């Protein structure tokens, strides 16, 4: 049933304004006077506003799950050729720089608008055949995230995540628009406090459909976001109607039909359809029941409707096949026509889009190894930072740790047998292997010994009894002056083999001790260990004790505190972790509240991990779920926790500031004072790095194992 969207947070006078409107005589600019509803920003005068950052200087290095291997470019096929016979050929519309995705056609000359991360964060670009360089379009200068751009009737519509909600656990994503000519003011179309994803504009340009989470707090869902399909006129964004409860990624056929995806009761992701008269606002009391369109024998996602009303393009996952492909579904004959499997059977293809004349079909995929463009993954990649003097670098690996002089970084290139430990120069120019052929994770470079690294050897995130050991890895500095890919090293095990799961070491500033997490008692608590001789000769003592999980400790640079993640406030909930600090002698244990004040319900659903101190010991950087989900996760490759973003906060819980905002899982940060690391001298592009292979996973929570 179509129902009025929940706008209880708006002034009563605006809530009651629900009558149908004359769209032809109701210009968008007439609504700009309501500052509670819309925010207009002049792009010609707006500059990013950066707070004082005298105590937040340096470089934060972190990982984003899978992101550096995407290598996405945008491709199209001409549907006048015959996909079924295999005669279709692809045409690449983007230039192989960075990653490019989520495109839409602008007109029939193959012009497209799309998202690219070439400027260190997702921004909006336009390109066409013959254009040597994509044109960056108007966007919000201080936004770290843009998504799903559309051009219609000389207006640009897009998702941005630059306005912080007034409460935690709510996504920042909202819909905005701007004129492409004239004053170029940015207008917020989503009511304040409402979260919107995945916009679509009807054929006439009169209506917007959106996947809306509404104004309620995020409930922790991400396998399938609990969004509704909401429609409103472009001229009256406050006049919102829920046309279907449960659904995402809407696409219009004309002005009276919407297709969308959702997970059906039998477990298969499927495409559904709702139909209504040409102006849905006039029929808000009539039931409109969604009709399932695609059969329960395959997964179908991210639909794109053809204007002929007879076909939709979808991304599919079929039983017995490993790759996501684009297919065309004939709505009359109820049959699928494969497209991309005939062209690139061993690549994933995402998020189809269709030209207005129904002759061209587009999508994005890994560009391939032989195609022109960036062919290597940089060891270090600059990422836009919201804080002026704090640099941000994404590393190709996990758990980075700086050498004492900042010249080198230790990292884990993977968290399986292909990983081990590697060392990369902090300008990104050279990477070498210390340990290979075994699982290693969480590195801590000795602050006093330039060539000593501590790490965990064994499988990550396993039970208390699984054997994982703390290792001291030493290598000779002279090997760094020789052109060797593999550096000989000495590995000394510091924990007993029968002591269970020992992991996440962090070295004290004097280099004499390690704090780490161990499951030897049957619970995962913290211990302090002799950094040279290990637990042998009574070189170990217990720091925390209880039937809960204490993990991922970080020793402050001043040596006076150890920060860590724990669920000791609610041991029965293994999904909620908060920040705690304790002195190395076991005294003064206290909890630091990030999501709200002590006693609030918000702090008990924090999921905070990977806590790390700033170089001056006054701030913490960590990964948290406080900002919810920024984009529909089913439209991306696998992200284990797509709500994971980085934040900084003072030790007293004040000054919380978000550092990352995207659709990825960001984590394992380290914070360095800067020193030898010059952001302007990073080795990027094809000059350094490893081969771009496009090896990433489909969402692991999508299964085809149904009866």
XYZ file of C-alpha atoms in Angstrom:
707
model
C 0.000 0.000 0.000
C 1.153 3.544 -0.686
C 1.398 5.517 2.530
C 2.616 8.925 3.537
C 6.270 8.942 4.532
C 7.087 9.589 8.173
C 7.852 13.281 8.552
C 7.089 13.648 12.251
C 10.340 15.486 12.805
C 9.179 18.373 10.545
C 7.093 21.390 11.580
C 3.361 20.595 11.679
C 2.513 23.091 8.967
C 4.839 21.329 6.524
C 3.728 17.851 7.536
C 0.115 18.619 6.731
C 0.952 19.913 3.262
C 0.195 16.581 1.521
C -2.186 17.596 -1.231
C -1.359 16.832 -4.891
C 0.516 19.683 -6.521
C 0.433 21.218 -9.987
C 3.907 20.175 -11.073
C 3.936 22.394 -14.138
C 3.572 25.565 -12.042
C 5.485 24.640 -8.902
C 9.157 25.544 -9.491
C 11.809 24.026 -7.278
C 13.198 27.373 -6.245
C 9.949 28.356 -4.546
C 10.818 26.021 -1.671
C 14.196 27.533 -0.827
C 12.767 29.745 1.898
C 12.254 26.786 4.249
C 15.673 26.404 5.872
C 14.467 23.490 7.994
C 13.854 21.504 4.838
C 16.472 22.553 2.323
C 19.943 23.961 2.368
C 21.205 26.027 -0.552
C 24.942 26.373 -1.050
C 26.681 28.544 -3.639
C 29.371 26.397 -5.226
C 31.271 29.438 -6.481
C 31.932 30.722 -2.977
C 31.921 27.609 -0.785
C 35.266 26.300 0.460
C 35.893 23.420 2.853
C 35.823 24.493 6.481
C 38.582 22.909 8.485
C 38.775 23.116 12.265
C 41.970 23.923 14.071
C 44.168 20.832 14.026
C 47.308 21.840 15.891
C 47.011 18.733 18.067
C 45.870 16.438 15.261
C 48.845 16.499 12.920
C 50.557 13.632 11.149
C 49.526 10.762 8.908
C 46.886 8.076 9.472
C 47.549 4.928 7.445
C 44.736 2.382 7.207
C 43.196 -0.351 5.079
C 39.951 -0.629 3.097
C 38.828 -4.205 2.508
C 39.406 -5.214 -1.129
C 39.146 -1.664 -2.468
C 42.599 -1.380 -4.081
C 41.993 -4.416 -6.316
C 38.742 -3.170 -7.850
C 40.202 -1.479 -10.937
C 36.700 -0.534 -12.119
C 36.047 1.026 -15.498
C 32.724 1.684 -17.200
C 31.809 -0.219 -20.350
C 28.876 -0.219 -22.743
C 27.505 -2.614 -25.341
C 25.358 -1.829 -28.368
C 22.131 -3.802 -28.065
C 21.423 -3.521 -31.790
C 23.993 -6.261 -32.036
C 22.921 -9.673 -30.799
C 24.136 -10.682 -27.333
C 22.695 -14.170 -27.749
C 24.962 -14.959 -30.714
C 28.013 -13.563 -28.959
C 28.610 -10.824 -31.556
C 28.313 -8.006 -29.023
C 31.499 -6.016 -28.412
C 32.292 -3.758 -25.486
C 33.334 -0.137 -25.569
C 35.168 1.364 -22.598
C 33.999 4.869 -21.698
C 36.401 5.668 -18.840
C 40.167 6.064 -18.958
C 41.554 3.488 -16.538
C 42.469 6.043 -13.878
C 41.568 5.080 -10.294
C 38.144 3.365 -10.042
C 35.043 4.458 -11.954
C 31.535 3.174 -11.239
C 27.786 3.799 -10.838
C 27.213 5.536 -14.172
C 24.143 6.776 -16.010
C 23.739 7.856 -19.634
C 23.197 11.557 -20.180
C 22.104 11.342 -23.827
C 22.363 9.089 -26.863
C 25.904 10.161 -27.837
C 27.361 7.862 -25.135
C 27.930 10.697 -22.677
C 27.866 9.337 -19.151
C 27.902 10.744 -15.642
C 29.684 8.582 -13.092
C 31.578 8.359 -9.809
C 35.369 8.298 -9.794
C 37.852 8.248 -6.926
C 40.667 9.868 -8.920
C 40.585 12.961 -6.673
C 41.164 10.895 -3.482
C 37.455 10.455 -2.687
C 34.266 9.633 -4.656
C 33.296 12.616 -6.824
C 31.086 13.202 -9.854
C 32.458 13.249 -13.403
C 31.162 13.411 -16.959
C 32.798 11.955 -20.052
C 31.968 11.186 -23.665
C 33.671 9.750 -26.706
C 36.422 12.074 -27.882
C 36.835 13.759 -24.500
C 40.483 13.328 -23.481
C 39.865 13.878 -19.776
C 36.675 13.501 -17.716
C 35.067 16.729 -16.568
C 34.433 17.086 -12.847
C 30.882 18.284 -12.210
C 29.527 20.410 -9.352
C 29.615 18.655 -6.010
C 29.996 19.471 -2.339
C 33.645 20.509 -1.790
C 33.850 19.258 1.792
C 32.007 15.983 1.175
C 34.028 12.775 1.357
C 31.333 10.784 -0.444
C 29.174 11.206 -3.555
C 27.152 8.465 -5.233
C 24.526 7.590 -7.879
C 24.577 10.821 -9.971
C 21.801 11.515 -12.493
C 21.324 14.396 -14.952
C 17.754 15.261 -15.880
C 16.291 18.509 -17.248
C 19.565 20.414 -16.671
C 19.661 19.374 -13.023
C 22.199 17.131 -11.360
C 20.895 14.774 -8.663
C 23.268 12.848 -6.390
C 23.792 11.306 -2.967
C 26.218 13.019 -0.615
C 27.229 12.344 2.980
C 28.548 15.654 4.272
C 25.903 16.680 6.810
C 26.177 14.995 10.186
C 22.848 13.875 11.700
C 21.937 15.045 15.173
C 22.152 11.525 16.568
C 24.556 8.579 16.262
C 23.864 5.348 14.392
C 22.293 7.128 11.460
C 23.743 7.257 7.982
C 24.832 10.625 6.634
C 23.590 9.782 3.125
C 20.988 12.129 1.649
C 19.790 13.290 -1.769
C 20.855 16.645 -3.196
C 20.416 18.492 -6.469
C 21.928 21.458 -8.266
C 21.360 23.305 -11.517
C 24.069 22.732 -14.093
C 23.763 26.326 -15.241
C 23.134 29.591 -13.463
C 23.697 29.964 -9.716
C 24.670 26.332 -9.160
C 23.237 26.132 -5.653
C 23.136 22.772 -3.934
C 19.738 21.920 -2.466
C 19.065 19.128 -0.009
C 16.022 17.171 -1.165
C 15.960 14.684 1.718
C 14.270 16.124 4.817
C 16.741 16.660 7.623
C 17.036 13.535 9.713
C 15.985 11.271 6.809
C 18.419 8.830 5.167
C 18.111 8.220 1.420
C 19.994 5.979 -1.006
C 19.937 5.071 -4.705
C 17.833 7.760 -6.459
C 16.030 7.331 -9.794
C 14.250 9.968 -11.892
C 11.106 9.182 -13.896
C 11.100 9.500 -17.708
C 9.434 12.917 -17.673
C 11.664 14.180 -14.860
C 8.624 14.930 -12.697
C 9.189 12.295 -9.992
C 12.008 10.904 -7.887
C 12.078 7.400 -6.460
C 14.448 6.686 -3.613
C 15.422 3.826 -1.308
C 14.776 5.481 2.038
C 15.704 4.377 5.547
C 13.520 7.145 6.917
C 14.359 8.955 10.140
C 14.776 5.931 12.396
C 18.206 4.970 13.785
C 20.205 2.347 11.940
C 19.392 -1.107 13.300
C 22.656 -2.799 12.359
C 21.313 -4.303 9.117
C 23.469 -4.365 6.023
C 22.962 -7.699 4.231
C 19.650 -6.213 3.177
C 19.040 -2.650 4.255
C 15.544 -2.094 5.653
C 14.731 0.632 3.165
C 11.359 1.512 1.632
C 10.653 2.725 -1.887
C 9.608 6.369 -1.576
C 8.351 8.669 -4.355
C 8.109 12.460 -4.412
C 7.762 15.172 -7.074
C 10.968 16.947 -8.051
C 9.163 20.209 -7.436
C 7.969 19.300 -3.917
C 10.471 17.005 -2.167
C 8.553 17.189 1.119
C 5.521 15.502 -0.404
C 6.881 11.981 0.047
C 4.916 8.750 -0.310
C 6.016 5.238 0.569
C 4.905 3.164 -2.421
C 6.356 -0.094 -1.106
C 7.648 -1.177 2.270
C 10.908 -3.056 1.830
C 13.045 -2.571 -1.247
C 16.086 -0.877 -2.715
C 17.668 0.408 -5.933
C 14.507 1.696 -7.680
C 14.364 2.272 -11.445
C 11.540 3.863 -13.450
C 9.788 2.676 -16.570
C 7.932 5.786 -17.712
C 6.217 7.690 -14.890
C 3.974 4.962 -13.511
C 6.106 1.821 -13.029
C 8.984 1.215 -10.631
C 11.161 -1.873 -10.461
C 13.344 -2.543 -7.423
C 15.243 -5.342 -5.728
C 14.767 -7.034 -2.389
C 15.323 -10.428 -0.832
C 12.217 -12.573 -1.165
C 10.915 -14.815 1.601
C 12.513 -17.847 -0.074
C 15.973 -16.243 0.226
C 16.531 -15.270 -3.414
C 17.209 -11.641 -4.254
C 14.574 -10.787 -6.840
C 13.183 -7.895 -8.837
C 9.722 -6.609 -7.919
C 7.419 -4.150 -9.653
C 4.876 -1.607 -8.475
C 2.508 0.117 -10.904
C 0.200 3.044 -10.327
C -1.571 5.767 -12.308
C 0.566 8.491 -13.834
C 0.447 10.768 -10.778
C 0.873 8.510 -7.734
C 0.184 11.384 -5.349
C -3.466 11.434 -6.371
C -3.991 7.778 -5.429
C -2.373 7.541 -2.018
C -5.311 5.670 -0.473
C -5.323 2.809 -2.963
C -3.372 -0.385 -2.271
C -0.465 -1.017 -4.601
C 0.934 -4.505 -4.094
C 4.419 -5.280 -5.441
C 4.627 -8.090 -7.963
C 7.632 -10.396 -8.065
C 9.065 -10.340 -11.576
C 12.120 -12.611 -11.606
C 11.900 -16.324 -10.721
C 13.333 -17.933 -7.562
C 16.176 -19.792 -9.288
C 18.815 -17.058 -9.233
C 19.714 -13.803 -7.498
C 18.838 -10.567 -9.303
C 20.106 -7.183 -8.147
C 20.323 -3.513 -9.125
C 17.721 -3.373 -11.938
C 17.712 -0.850 -14.789
C 14.458 -0.503 -16.736
C 14.207 0.012 -20.481
C 11.891 2.775 -21.637
C 10.051 0.351 -23.926
C 8.499 -1.198 -20.806
C 9.303 -4.696 -22.069
C 12.722 -5.394 -20.555
C 14.908 -4.795 -17.554
C 18.656 -5.214 -17.176
C 19.799 -6.865 -13.960
C 22.954 -8.115 -12.313
C 22.612 -11.843 -11.555
C 24.241 -14.557 -9.486
C 23.361 -18.069 -10.567
C 23.694 -21.343 -8.714
C 26.917 -23.115 -9.636
C 28.545 -19.953 -10.987
C 31.044 -17.743 -9.219
C 30.598 -14.432 -11.011
C 28.024 -11.670 -11.068
C 26.865 -10.954 -14.623
C 24.544 -8.586 -16.445
C 21.506 -10.108 -18.145
C 18.422 -8.738 -19.847
C 15.090 -10.071 -18.642
C 12.216 -10.116 -21.136
C 9.135 -9.156 -19.134
C 6.688 -10.628 -21.667
C 8.403 -13.932 -22.439
C 9.848 -14.339 -18.907
C 13.289 -15.307 -20.189
C 16.816 -14.066 -19.526
C 19.301 -13.079 -22.237
C 22.947 -13.190 -21.098
C 25.181 -10.272 -21.997
C 28.439 -10.064 -20.079
C 29.014 -13.784 -19.525
C 29.493 -14.089 -23.286
C 32.080 -11.307 -23.201
C 33.986 -11.744 -19.932
C 32.916 -14.976 -18.216
C 35.529 -14.688 -15.435
C 34.863 -11.073 -14.364
C 32.252 -9.640 -12.019
C 29.955 -7.009 -13.563
C 27.978 -4.495 -11.532
C 25.047 -2.070 -11.606
C 23.681 -1.917 -15.183
C 22.278 1.252 -16.751
C 20.364 1.753 -19.993
C 20.262 4.588 -22.538
C 16.994 6.459 -23.070
C 16.689 5.061 -26.623
C 17.117 1.499 -25.217
C 19.972 0.825 -27.640
C 22.916 0.839 -25.213
C 23.583 -1.015 -21.978
C 26.323 -0.030 -19.538
C 27.941 -1.415 -16.373
C 31.254 -1.354 -14.535
C 33.785 -4.125 -14.076
C 37.482 -4.751 -13.456
C 39.199 -3.243 -16.469
C 41.451 -6.257 -17.131
C 45.199 -6.670 -17.190
C 45.885 -5.930 -20.853
C 43.836 -2.771 -21.239
C 45.289 0.739 -21.193
C 45.228 2.527 -17.834
C 46.515 2.000 -14.330
C 47.788 -1.559 -14.146
C 49.366 -1.594 -10.702
C 48.071 -1.208 -7.165
C 50.078 1.436 -5.280
C 51.556 0.419 -1.958
C 50.157 3.660 -0.518
C 47.269 5.716 -1.903
C 46.303 9.245 -0.748
C 42.761 9.632 0.608
C 40.984 12.933 1.242
C 41.073 14.035 4.882
C 38.527 16.280 6.627
C 41.251 17.680 8.921
C 43.723 20.135 7.433
C 47.010 18.937 8.938
C 46.131 15.250 9.183
C 47.047 13.239 6.090
C 45.312 9.994 5.157
C 46.850 7.061 3.272
C 45.207 3.788 2.254
C 47.684 0.912 2.345
C 47.698 -2.194 0.192
C 47.522 -4.575 3.124
C 46.430 -4.553 6.767
C 47.775 -3.689 10.214
C 50.428 -1.131 9.197
C 53.109 -0.167 11.719
C 55.848 2.465 11.285
C 59.518 2.003 12.049
C 60.824 4.409 14.735
C 62.206 6.855 12.151
C 59.120 6.637 9.923
C 61.098 5.428 6.901
C 59.481 1.979 6.738
C 56.081 0.377 7.237
C 55.388 -3.223 8.226
C 52.138 -4.699 6.929
C 50.258 -7.920 6.247
C 49.425 -8.133 2.502
C 46.735 -10.744 3.162
C 45.293 -12.511 6.188
C 45.818 -16.042 4.898
C 48.730 -18.287 3.887
C 49.520 -15.923 1.011
C 50.101 -13.062 3.424
C 52.944 -13.081 5.916
C 54.805 -9.857 6.685
C 56.152 -7.314 4.233
C 58.051 -4.067 4.680
C 57.430 -1.075 2.406
C 59.259 2.236 2.198
C 57.083 5.020 3.531
C 57.138 6.802 0.164
C 55.503 3.721 -1.369
C 58.462 3.001 -3.641
C 59.627 -0.447 -2.561
C 58.050 -3.463 -0.844
C 59.936 -6.532 0.370
C 59.045 -9.792 2.059
C 60.053 -10.759 5.583
C 57.793 -13.773 6.191
C 55.833 -15.688 3.572
C 53.842 -18.893 3.386
C 52.170 -18.516 6.768
C 49.393 -16.434 8.284
C 50.530 -13.317 10.120
C 48.550 -10.348 11.399
C 48.778 -7.257 13.588
C 52.275 -5.791 13.545
C 53.968 -3.605 16.146
C 57.353 -2.116 15.358
C 59.663 -1.737 18.343
C 59.977 1.992 19.163
C 63.603 1.477 20.256
C 64.888 -1.111 17.782
C 64.705 -0.068 14.136
C 64.777 -3.617 12.772
C 62.524 -5.499 15.219
C 58.845 -6.149 14.478
C 56.349 -8.024 16.639
C 53.439 -9.888 15.040
C 50.874 -12.665 15.513
C 51.474 -15.955 13.681
C 48.399 -18.113 13.133
C 44.798 -17.796 11.954
C 42.921 -14.596 12.795
C 39.595 -14.401 14.686
C 39.653 -17.992 15.963
C 38.712 -19.615 19.273
C 40.618 -19.281 22.533
C 42.228 -22.718 22.083
C 43.484 -22.216 18.511
C 47.275 -21.943 18.432
C 48.335 -18.394 17.584
C 51.707 -17.171 18.791
C 53.440 -13.852 19.377
C 56.644 -13.580 17.340
C 59.659 -11.283 17.485
C 60.947 -10.769 13.938
C 64.466 -9.372 13.511
C 66.335 -8.546 10.295
C 69.658 -7.011 9.357
C 69.549 -3.395 8.085
C 72.259 -4.099 5.505
C 69.761 -6.154 3.479
C 67.770 -3.009 2.765
C 70.675 -1.709 0.682
C 70.617 -4.788 -1.542
C 68.065 -5.335 -4.288
C 66.408 -8.323 -2.634
C 62.708 -9.178 -2.829
C 62.966 -11.410 0.241
C 64.892 -10.268 3.307
C 66.307 -12.965 5.592
C 65.003 -12.625 9.126
C 65.061 -14.346 12.482
C 61.710 -15.368 13.985
C 61.619 -15.902 17.750
C 58.400 -17.227 19.299
C 57.617 -15.504 22.602
C 54.602 -17.567 23.755
C 54.236 -21.230 24.629
C 52.767 -23.469 21.953
C 50.211 -24.885 24.392
C 48.983 -21.443 25.540
C 46.220 -21.103 22.958
C 45.342 -17.973 21.020
C 47.845 -15.133 21.537
C 47.507 -12.119 19.248
C 47.469 -8.342 18.685
C 50.816 -7.339 20.241
C 51.638 -3.693 20.992
C 55.072 -2.640 22.162
C 55.740 -0.300 25.074
C 57.562 2.955 24.241
C 60.712 1.776 26.052
C 60.744 -1.395 23.940
C 60.898 -3.693 26.971
C 57.334 -5.084 27.103
C 54.427 -6.141 24.941
C 50.725 -6.026 25.723
C 48.697 -8.636 23.847
C 45.432 -10.572 23.923
C 45.471 -14.223 24.994
C 42.788 -16.896 25.360
C 44.875 -19.137 27.618
C 42.432 -18.832 30.551
C 39.430 -19.726 28.419
C 38.574 -16.041 27.971
C 40.288 -13.480 25.767
C 41.970 -11.043 28.156
C 45.096 -8.865 28.105
C 48.581 -9.863 29.268
C 51.961 -8.113 29.442
C 54.993 -9.968 28.148
C 58.764 -9.529 28.164
C 59.580 -8.204 24.661
C 62.871 -10.118 24.355
C 62.522 -13.382 26.296
C 58.769 -13.781 26.112
C 56.792 -15.644 28.726
C 59.649 -17.949 29.556
C 61.448 -17.296 32.873
C 58.242 -15.806 34.332
C 58.168 -13.004 31.787
C 54.378 -12.699 31.665
C 51.616 -11.235 33.842
C 47.877 -10.827 33.481
C 46.519 -7.310 32.956
C 42.736 -7.867 32.691
C 40.604 -10.740 33.916
C 36.982 -11.642 33.255
C 34.517 -13.746 31.255
C 34.456 -11.295 28.326
C 36.608 -10.289 25.356
C 39.424 -7.737 25.686
C 41.278 -7.288 22.412
C 43.361 -5.131 20.044
C 45.382 -3.221 22.683
C 47.472 -0.135 21.920
C 50.200 1.184 24.208
C 50.272 4.974 24.458
C 53.441 6.755 23.260
C 53.868 8.196 26.777
C 53.723 4.699 28.274
C 51.105 5.615 30.870
C 48.009 4.021 29.317
C 46.898 1.038 27.285
C 43.752 1.419 25.172
C 41.768 -1.587 23.947
C 38.375 -2.814 22.775
C 36.164 -4.821 25.110
C 32.629 -6.037 25.673
C 33.075 -6.275 29.460
C 30.076 -3.952 29.902
C 27.899 -6.652 28.261
C 29.801 -9.951 27.904
C 26.814 -11.715 26.342
C 26.912 -9.422 23.300
C 29.867 -10.354 21.088
C 28.884 -7.716 18.504
C 29.240 -4.619 20.722
C 32.677 -3.369 21.747
C 33.674 -0.098 23.401
C 36.961 1.642 24.160
C 38.615 1.095 27.532
C 41.894 2.373 28.924
C 43.971 0.971 31.776
C 47.347 1.722 33.295
C 50.103 -0.848 32.676
C 50.024 -1.813 36.368
C 46.333 -2.788 36.045
C 44.903 0.244 37.846
C 42.472 2.971 36.777
C 40.424 0.927 34.331
C 37.795 3.140 32.687
C 35.517 3.183 29.701
C 35.581 5.997 27.129
C 32.163 6.680 25.637
C 32.130 7.543 21.927
C 28.491 7.336 20.777
C 26.982 9.283 23.667
C 27.193 10.027 27.384
C 27.390 7.367 30.054
C 23.984 5.806 30.653
C 22.621 6.448 27.168
C 21.331 3.511 25.154
C 23.563 4.473 22.223
C 26.818 3.575 23.959
C 25.729 -0.025 24.448
C 25.549 -0.702 20.694
C 28.964 0.750 19.858
C 31.135 -1.576 17.804
C 34.618 -0.088 18.105
C 37.836 -1.824 17.113
C 41.440 -1.141 16.085
C 42.069 1.591 18.677
C 45.355 3.471 18.251
C 46.912 6.508 19.970
C 47.955 9.736 18.273
C 51.691 10.522 18.387
C 51.156 12.970 21.291
C 49.000 10.497 23.208
C 46.059 12.908 23.481
C 43.793 11.449 20.780
C 42.561 8.041 19.698
C 41.843 6.848 16.168
C 39.588 3.813 15.751
C 37.089 2.034 13.509
C 33.418 2.308 14.518
C 29.853 1.690 13.374
C 28.565 5.077 14.573
C 27.820 6.412 11.068
C 25.726 3.485 9.857
C 25.838 2.383 6.215
C 26.635 4.876 3.455
C 25.495 2.952 0.341
C 23.585 -0.231 -0.492
C 26.151 -2.985 0.291
C 24.610 -5.467 -2.174
C 25.764 -3.192 -5.007
C 29.446 -3.545 -4.019
C 31.918 -6.430 -3.832
C 32.301 -8.076 -0.455
C 32.671 -5.884 2.611
C 32.613 -7.790 5.903
C 31.557 -4.689 7.849
C 30.577 -1.929 5.361
C 29.650 0.288 8.301
C 33.281 0.484 9.475
C 34.632 4.041 9.283
C 37.522 5.746 11.027
C 37.032 8.342 13.760
C 39.241 10.410 16.049
C 38.370 11.354 19.622
C 40.106 12.820 22.656
C 40.881 10.592 25.616
C 38.043 12.178 27.586
C 35.501 11.258 24.879
C 35.192 14.765 23.425
C 36.004 16.016 19.935
C 34.613 13.025 18.035
C 35.298 13.522 14.303
C 34.687 11.219 11.363
C 37.709 10.633 9.102
C 36.353 8.311 6.393
C 32.969 8.094 4.722
C 32.412 5.554 1.953
C 30.920 2.160 1.176
C 33.967 0.193 2.331
C 35.121 -1.397 5.558
C 37.970 0.786 6.812
C 40.153 -0.332 9.678
C 43.559 -1.213 11.212
C 44.750 2.428 11.431
C 48.107 3.645 12.668
C 48.934 7.297 13.389
C 52.413 8.643 12.657
C 53.776 12.098 13.423
C 54.896 12.632 9.802
C 58.639 13.087 9.778
C 60.085 11.310 6.754
C 56.671 10.794 5.161
C 56.113 13.436 2.469
C 52.687 13.094 0.856
C 53.920 14.981 -2.209
C 56.643 12.421 -2.948
C 54.577 9.272 -2.917
C 55.261 6.794 -5.704
C 51.922 6.300 -7.426
C 50.484 5.082 -10.722
C 52.442 2.453 -12.631
C 55.793 3.528 -11.137
C 55.392 1.369 -8.030
C 53.108 -1.186 -6.469
C 51.955 -4.664 -7.369
C 49.997 -5.967 -10.318
C 46.328 -5.033 -10.435
C 44.576 -8.398 -10.754
C 40.946 -7.594 -9.985
C 40.844 -10.320 -7.344
C 38.016 -9.510 -4.972
C 35.024 -11.401 -3.652
C 31.317 -11.146 -4.158
C 29.471 -10.500 -0.862
C 30.118 -13.671 1.131
C 26.706 -13.425 2.768
C 24.962 -14.007 -0.582
C 24.434 -17.728 -1.013
C 22.831 -19.866 -3.712
C 22.458 -22.872 -1.414
C 18.678 -23.044 -1.275
C 16.504 -26.130 -1.573
